[in-house]
Short mmCIF file of N, CA and C in Angstrom, two decimals:
data_model
loop_
_atom_site.label_atom_id
_atom_site.label_comp_id
_atom_site.label_asym_id
_atom_site.label_seq_id
_atom_site.Cartn_x
_atom_site.Cartn_y
_atom_site.Cartn_z
N VAL A 1230 0.91 -1.44 -0.09
CA VAL A 1230 -0.18 0.04 -0.01
C VAL A 1230 0.87 1.22 -0.19
N PRO A 1231 0.89 1.92 -1.14
CA PRO A 1231 2.05 3.12 -1.09
C PRO A 1231 1.46 4.26 0.01
N PRO A 1232 2.30 5.36 0.44
CA PRO A 1232 1.75 6.15 1.89
C PRO A 1232 0.62 6.70 1.44
N THR A 1233 -0.17 7.44 2.25
CA THR A 1233 -0.88 8.12 1.89
C THR A 1233 0.02 9.58 2.04
N LEU A 1234 -1.17 10.67 1.31
CA LEU A 1234 -0.68 11.92 1.92
C LEU A 1234 -1.34 12.75 2.71
N ILE A 1235 -2.34 11.70 3.16
CA ILE A 1235 -3.15 12.53 4.18
C ILE A 1235 -2.19 11.97 6.11
N ASP A 1236 -2.11 13.07 6.54
CA ASP A 1236 -1.28 12.83 7.53
C ASP A 1236 -2.49 13.11 9.05
N GLU A 1237 -2.59 12.94 9.98
CA GLU A 1237 -3.15 12.90 11.41
C GLU A 1237 -3.26 14.31 11.27
N PHE A 1238 -2.49 15.57 11.01
CA PHE A 1238 -2.83 16.76 10.96
C PHE A 1238 -4.24 16.87 10.31
N SER A 1239 -3.91 16.56 8.78
CA SER A 1239 -4.82 16.99 7.92
C SER A 1239 -6.28 16.12 8.58
N LEU A 1240 -6.49 15.39 8.85
CA LEU A 1240 -7.72 14.50 9.31
C LEU A 1240 -7.98 15.20 10.44
N SER A 1241 -7.28 15.40 11.62
CA SER A 1241 -8.05 16.11 12.65
C SER A 1241 -8.18 18.21 12.63
N ARG A 1242 -7.35 18.21 11.47
CA ARG A 1242 -7.84 19.74 11.23
C ARG A 1242 -9.00 20.04 10.00
N PHE A 1243 -9.30 19.10 9.26
CA PHE A 1243 -10.58 18.92 8.43
C PHE A 1243 -11.63 18.41 9.09
N GLY A 1244 -11.14 16.80 9.09
CA GLY A 1244 -12.33 15.80 9.69
C GLY A 1244 -13.33 15.45 8.62
N ARG A 1245 -14.35 15.19 9.19
CA ARG A 1245 -15.20 14.54 8.19
C ARG A 1245 -16.26 15.58 7.27
N GLU A 1246 -16.65 16.38 8.48
CA GLU A 1246 -17.72 17.79 8.02
C GLU A 1246 -17.25 18.68 7.25
N GLU A 1247 -15.51 19.05 7.72
CA GLU A 1247 -15.14 20.00 6.99
C GLU A 1247 -14.09 19.45 6.18
N GLY A 1248 -13.78 20.41 5.26
CA GLY A 1248 -12.22 19.45 4.81
C GLY A 1248 -12.09 20.12 3.20
N LEU A 1249 -11.25 20.07 2.49
CA LEU A 1249 -10.80 20.47 1.22
C LEU A 1249 -11.68 20.94 0.31
N PHE A 1250 -13.16 19.70 0.57
CA PHE A 1250 -13.65 19.41 -0.77
C PHE A 1250 -15.14 19.64 -0.15
N SER A 1251 -15.39 20.29 0.99
CA SER A 1251 -16.32 20.08 1.68
C SER A 1251 -17.30 21.57 0.91
N VAL A 1252 -18.32 21.12 1.54
CA VAL A 1252 -19.58 22.37 0.63
C VAL A 1252 -19.58 23.44 1.69
N GLU A 1253 -19.14 24.69 1.19
CA GLU A 1253 -19.40 25.86 2.72
C GLU A 1253 -20.74 26.61 1.99
N GLY A 1254 -22.11 26.53 2.75
CA GLY A 1254 -22.98 27.32 2.20
C GLY A 1254 -23.67 26.39 1.32
N SER A 1255 -24.21 27.00 0.85
CA SER A 1255 -25.36 26.90 -0.34
C SER A 1255 -24.77 26.47 -1.86
N VAL A 1256 -25.66 26.52 -2.55
CA VAL A 1256 -25.42 26.35 -4.12
C VAL A 1256 -25.06 28.16 -4.60
N ALA A 1257 -26.30 28.43 -4.05
CA ALA A 1257 -27.00 30.19 -4.30
C ALA A 1257 -25.39 30.85 -3.90
N ALA A 1258 -25.04 30.53 -2.46
CA ALA A 1258 -23.93 31.27 -2.13
C ALA A 1258 -22.88 31.03 -2.83
N GLU A 1259 -22.17 29.84 -3.46
CA GLU A 1259 -21.67 29.72 -4.16
C GLU A 1259 -21.37 30.41 -5.80
N LYS A 1260 -22.92 30.22 -5.85
CA LYS A 1260 -23.13 31.06 -7.60
C LYS A 1260 -23.05 32.64 -6.87
N GLU A 1261 -23.31 33.04 -5.77
CA GLU A 1261 -22.88 34.49 -5.61
C GLU A 1261 -21.35 35.17 -5.58
N LYS A 1262 -20.56 33.65 -4.69
CA LYS A 1262 -19.29 34.06 -4.62
C LYS A 1262 -18.44 34.30 -5.85
N PHE A 1263 -19.03 33.60 -7.21
CA PHE A 1263 -18.55 33.18 -8.41
C PHE A 1263 -19.02 35.09 -9.05
N GLU A 1264 -20.29 34.62 -9.31
CA GLU A 1264 -20.39 36.36 -9.36
C GLU A 1264 -19.63 37.64 -8.94
N ASN A 1265 -19.01 37.60 -7.98
CA ASN A 1265 -18.28 38.82 -6.84
C ASN A 1265 -17.22 38.75 -7.79
N LEU A 1266 -16.37 37.24 -8.19
CA LEU A 1266 -15.34 37.12 -8.87
C LEU A 1266 -15.51 37.56 -10.53
N VAL A 1267 -16.71 37.66 -11.22
CA VAL A 1267 -16.74 38.21 -12.64
C VAL A 1267 -16.67 39.71 -12.24
N LYS A 1268 -17.39 40.30 -11.03
CA LYS A 1268 -16.90 41.36 -10.85
C LYS A 1268 -15.85 42.42 -10.81
N ARG A 1269 -15.33 41.61 -10.10
CA ARG A 1269 -13.65 41.79 -9.70
C ARG A 1269 -12.75 41.28 -11.00
N ASN A 1270 -12.97 41.04 -12.03
CA ASN A 1270 -12.61 40.29 -13.50
C ASN A 1270 -11.55 39.18 -12.83
N ALA A 1271 -11.88 38.60 -11.25
CA ALA A 1271 -11.12 37.11 -11.27
C ALA A 1271 -11.44 36.08 -11.41
N ALA A 1272 -12.77 36.13 -12.35
CA ALA A 1272 -13.15 35.10 -12.62
C ALA A 1272 -12.30 33.67 -13.37
N ILE A 1273 -11.48 34.80 -14.21
CA ILE A 1273 -11.17 33.66 -15.51
C ILE A 1273 -9.35 32.96 -14.56
N LYS A 1274 -8.99 33.42 -13.60
CA LYS A 1274 -7.86 33.10 -13.28
C LYS A 1274 -8.95 31.57 -11.93
N GLU A 1275 -9.66 31.72 -11.38
CA GLU A 1275 -10.45 30.57 -10.92
C GLU A 1275 -10.95 29.85 -11.92
N LEU A 1276 -11.59 29.86 -13.12
CA LEU A 1276 -12.00 28.71 -14.14
C LEU A 1276 -10.84 28.25 -14.65
N GLN A 1277 -9.71 29.18 -14.82
CA GLN A 1277 -8.35 28.07 -15.30
C GLN A 1277 -7.33 27.46 -13.64
N PHE A 1278 -7.85 27.92 -12.51
CA PHE A 1278 -7.08 27.07 -11.56
C PHE A 1278 -8.18 25.90 -11.28
N GLY A 1279 -9.36 25.87 -11.58
CA GLY A 1279 -10.26 24.90 -11.53
C GLY A 1279 -10.36 23.76 -12.52
N THR A 1280 -10.25 24.10 -13.75
CA THR A 1280 -9.90 23.45 -14.85
C THR A 1280 -8.27 22.59 -14.48
N ARG A 1281 -7.56 22.82 -13.97
CA ARG A 1281 -6.10 22.35 -13.72
C ARG A 1281 -6.52 21.48 -12.94
N LEU A 1282 -7.34 21.86 -11.79
CA LEU A 1282 -7.35 20.52 -10.53
C LEU A 1282 -8.23 19.27 -11.51
N VAL A 1283 -9.23 19.53 -12.15
CA VAL A 1283 -10.32 18.45 -12.55
C VAL A 1283 -8.98 17.86 -13.80
N GLN A 1284 -8.32 18.27 -14.36
CA GLN A 1284 -6.79 17.55 -15.49
C GLN A 1284 -6.27 17.21 -14.07
N LEU A 1285 -5.71 17.30 -13.68
CA LEU A 1285 -4.90 16.67 -12.28
C LEU A 1285 -5.51 15.27 -11.84
N ALA A 1286 -7.06 15.36 -11.38
CA ALA A 1286 -7.52 14.08 -10.89
C ALA A 1286 -8.05 13.46 -11.88
N ARG A 1287 -8.20 13.87 -13.04
CA ARG A 1287 -7.98 12.94 -14.56
C ARG A 1287 -7.06 12.11 -14.55
N ASP A 1288 -5.98 12.51 -14.44
CA ASP A 1288 -4.87 12.56 -14.49
C ASP A 1288 -3.95 11.08 -13.51
N GLY A 1289 -4.84 11.69 -12.28
CA GLY A 1289 -4.28 10.70 -10.98
C GLY A 1289 -2.96 10.80 -10.33
N ASP A 1290 -2.80 12.50 -10.61
CA ASP A 1290 -1.53 13.36 -9.88
C ASP A 1290 -1.70 14.26 -8.69
N LEU A 1291 -2.02 13.12 -7.70
CA LEU A 1291 -2.49 13.24 -6.64
C LEU A 1291 -1.49 14.26 -5.72
N GLN A 1292 -0.43 14.62 -5.65
CA GLN A 1292 0.49 15.04 -5.35
C GLN A 1292 0.38 16.75 -5.40
N LYS A 1293 -0.04 16.72 -7.03
CA LYS A 1293 0.02 18.20 -7.43
C LYS A 1293 -1.44 18.45 -7.03
N LEU A 1294 -2.57 18.03 -7.38
CA LEU A 1294 -3.82 17.81 -6.60
C LEU A 1294 -3.77 18.81 -4.96
N GLU A 1295 -3.41 17.71 -4.01
CA GLU A 1295 -3.34 17.63 -3.06
C GLU A 1295 -2.79 19.44 -2.96
N LEU A 1296 -1.42 19.65 -3.57
CA LEU A 1296 -0.97 20.76 -3.04
C LEU A 1296 -1.68 21.87 -3.64
N GLY A 1297 -2.27 21.76 -5.00
CA GLY A 1297 -3.86 22.78 -5.51
C GLY A 1297 -4.73 23.12 -4.52
N VAL A 1298 -4.94 22.25 -3.95
CA VAL A 1298 -6.47 22.29 -3.13
C VAL A 1298 -5.97 22.95 -1.51
N ARG A 1299 -4.59 22.48 -1.33
CA ARG A 1299 -4.35 23.03 0.19
C ARG A 1299 -4.06 24.33 -0.32
N THR A 1300 -3.79 25.08 -1.13
CA THR A 1300 -3.34 26.40 -1.50
C THR A 1300 -4.89 27.33 -1.42
N LYS A 1301 -5.75 26.74 -2.41
CA LYS A 1301 -7.34 27.63 -2.47
C LYS A 1301 -8.20 26.66 -2.67
N LYS A 1302 -9.00 26.36 -1.79
CA LYS A 1302 -10.30 25.76 -2.06
C LYS A 1302 -11.13 25.82 -3.38
N PRO A 1303 -11.09 24.50 -4.05
CA PRO A 1303 -12.17 24.48 -5.22
C PRO A 1303 -13.19 25.31 -4.91
N LEU A 1304 -14.47 26.02 -6.22
CA LEU A 1304 -15.54 25.96 -6.54
C LEU A 1304 -16.20 24.35 -6.27
N PHE A 1305 -17.39 24.35 -5.49
CA PHE A 1305 -18.09 23.08 -5.31
C PHE A 1305 -17.67 22.51 -6.71
N TRP A 1306 -18.40 23.22 -7.93
CA TRP A 1306 -18.66 22.93 -9.37
C TRP A 1306 -17.50 21.81 -9.51
N PHE A 1307 -16.34 22.42 -9.24
CA PHE A 1307 -14.99 22.07 -10.09
C PHE A 1307 -15.29 20.42 -9.21
N THR A 1308 -15.47 20.76 -8.34
CA THR A 1308 -15.01 19.14 -7.05
C THR A 1308 -15.50 18.74 -7.87
N VAL A 1309 -17.11 18.57 -8.39
CA VAL A 1309 -18.08 17.71 -9.05
C VAL A 1309 -16.91 17.48 -9.84
N GLN A 1310 -16.68 18.04 -10.79
CA GLN A 1310 -15.89 17.65 -11.74
C GLN A 1310 -14.40 16.71 -12.04
N MET A 1311 -13.83 17.00 -10.92
CA MET A 1311 -12.81 16.61 -10.13
C MET A 1311 -12.98 15.32 -10.08
N PHE A 1312 -14.23 15.17 -9.37
CA PHE A 1312 -15.06 13.15 -8.72
C PHE A 1312 -15.22 12.44 -10.10
N ARG A 1313 -16.22 13.62 -10.86
CA ARG A 1313 -16.29 12.60 -11.99
C ARG A 1313 -15.18 12.28 -12.78
N GLU A 1314 -13.99 12.95 -13.16
CA GLU A 1314 -13.40 12.50 -14.20
C GLU A 1314 -12.00 11.54 -13.58
N ALA A 1315 -12.05 11.34 -12.20
CA ALA A 1315 -11.40 10.77 -11.39
C ALA A 1315 -12.25 9.42 -11.79
N ALA A 1316 -13.19 9.30 -11.28
CA ALA A 1316 -14.06 8.10 -11.16
C ALA A 1316 -14.00 7.23 -12.84
N CYS A 1317 -14.48 8.49 -13.72
CA CYS A 1317 -14.48 8.05 -15.44
C CYS A 1317 -12.83 6.78 -15.78
N HIS A 1318 -12.27 7.74 -15.37
CA HIS A 1318 -10.32 7.49 -15.56
C HIS A 1318 -9.83 6.56 -14.07
N ASN A 1319 -10.68 5.46 -13.58
CA ASN A 1319 -10.24 4.91 -12.58
C ASN A 1319 -9.00 5.49 -11.63
N GLN A 1320 -9.10 6.55 -11.06
CA GLN A 1320 -8.27 7.17 -10.23
C GLN A 1320 -8.87 7.39 -8.99
N ILE A 1321 -8.61 6.14 -8.25
CA ILE A 1321 -9.11 5.51 -7.21
C ILE A 1321 -8.00 6.21 -5.80
N GLN A 1322 -6.98 6.35 -6.33
CA GLN A 1322 -6.74 7.36 -4.93
C GLN A 1322 -7.14 8.77 -5.09
N VAL A 1323 -7.15 9.28 -6.03
CA VAL A 1323 -8.01 10.93 -6.03
C VAL A 1323 -9.42 10.39 -5.07
N LEU A 1324 -10.07 9.24 -6.05
CA LEU A 1324 -11.67 9.57 -4.89
C LEU A 1324 -11.24 9.02 -3.66
N ARG A 1325 -10.78 8.48 -3.09
CA ARG A 1325 -10.01 8.33 -1.72
C ARG A 1325 -9.68 9.47 -1.21
N PHE A 1326 -8.54 10.30 -1.70
CA PHE A 1326 -8.45 11.66 -1.23
C PHE A 1326 -9.77 12.56 -1.20
N MET A 1327 -10.27 12.89 -1.99
CA MET A 1327 -11.40 13.81 -1.78
C MET A 1327 -12.60 13.05 -0.69
N SER A 1328 -12.66 12.00 -0.71
CA SER A 1328 -13.42 11.63 0.59
C SER A 1328 -12.98 11.56 1.69
N GLN A 1329 -12.16 11.29 2.22
CA GLN A 1329 -11.53 11.64 3.34
C GLN A 1329 -10.80 12.85 3.66
N ASN A 1330 -11.45 13.86 2.56
CA ASN A 1330 -11.22 15.31 2.77
C ASN A 1330 -12.34 15.96 2.69
N GLY A 1331 -13.70 15.53 3.05
CA GLY A 1331 -15.12 16.20 3.35
C GLY A 1331 -15.39 16.16 1.84
N LEU A 1332 -15.37 15.61 0.60
CA LEU A 1332 -16.45 15.45 0.13
C LEU A 1332 -17.48 14.78 0.92
N SER A 1333 -18.28 15.47 1.02
CA SER A 1333 -19.63 14.73 1.18
C SER A 1333 -20.64 14.30 -0.08
N PHE A 1334 -21.28 12.93 -0.12
CA PHE A 1334 -21.72 12.16 -0.71
C PHE A 1334 -24.02 12.73 -0.67
N GLN A 1335 -23.57 13.45 0.11
CA GLN A 1335 -25.07 13.72 0.67
C GLN A 1335 -25.37 15.01 0.81
N TYR A 1336 -24.79 16.02 0.06
CA TYR A 1336 -25.15 17.01 -0.47
C TYR A 1336 -26.21 17.30 -1.21
N PRO A 1337 -27.17 18.28 -0.63
CA PRO A 1337 -28.67 18.28 -1.49
C PRO A 1337 -28.85 18.24 -2.92
N LEU A 1338 -29.04 17.40 -3.49
CA LEU A 1338 -29.00 17.50 -5.01
C LEU A 1338 -30.08 18.34 -5.85
N ASP A 1339 -31.07 18.74 -4.83
CA ASP A 1339 -31.94 19.31 -5.74
C ASP A 1339 -31.98 20.33 -5.48
N GLU A 1340 -30.63 21.76 -4.25
CA GLU A 1340 -30.47 22.29 -4.78
C GLU A 1340 -29.66 22.41 -5.61
N ILE A 1341 -28.42 21.69 -6.36
CA ILE A 1341 -27.52 21.77 -7.19
C ILE A 1341 -28.22 21.58 -8.65
N ILE A 1342 -28.99 20.69 -8.78
CA ILE A 1342 -30.40 20.63 -9.74
C ILE A 1342 -30.71 22.16 -10.55
N THR A 1343 -31.37 22.72 -9.38
CA THR A 1343 -31.98 23.95 -9.39
C THR A 1343 -30.94 24.99 -10.53
N TYR A 1344 -29.70 24.81 -10.23
CA TYR A 1344 -28.37 25.81 -10.70
C TYR A 1344 -27.67 25.23 -12.10
N VAL A 1345 -28.46 23.76 -12.25
CA VAL A 1345 -27.60 23.36 -13.74
C VAL A 1345 -28.12 23.91 -14.76
#
């Protein structure tokens, strides 16, 4: 078994309820956050960052992915895209990392569907 990148500090700091991939607030709040980025012309950087994280998840580059999400928490939309790409490309270590770092599988889907 390869050594995990998740240490005890990470688990105690972020736990299961909070974490690198946990949802902060509602989808509406995240939409508002992105709209504020657009107003500040920072949306392009956010999109580039999220797109890069999705690519790292698809490629299974766990070290760079972890560094990226520890630098800046991704928008939930990108978290979903990362999970989908990792699952489609059989990147089990990425899926495990995401689930151990706050990705909830019980997020209210009706709220997400409203904004899709």
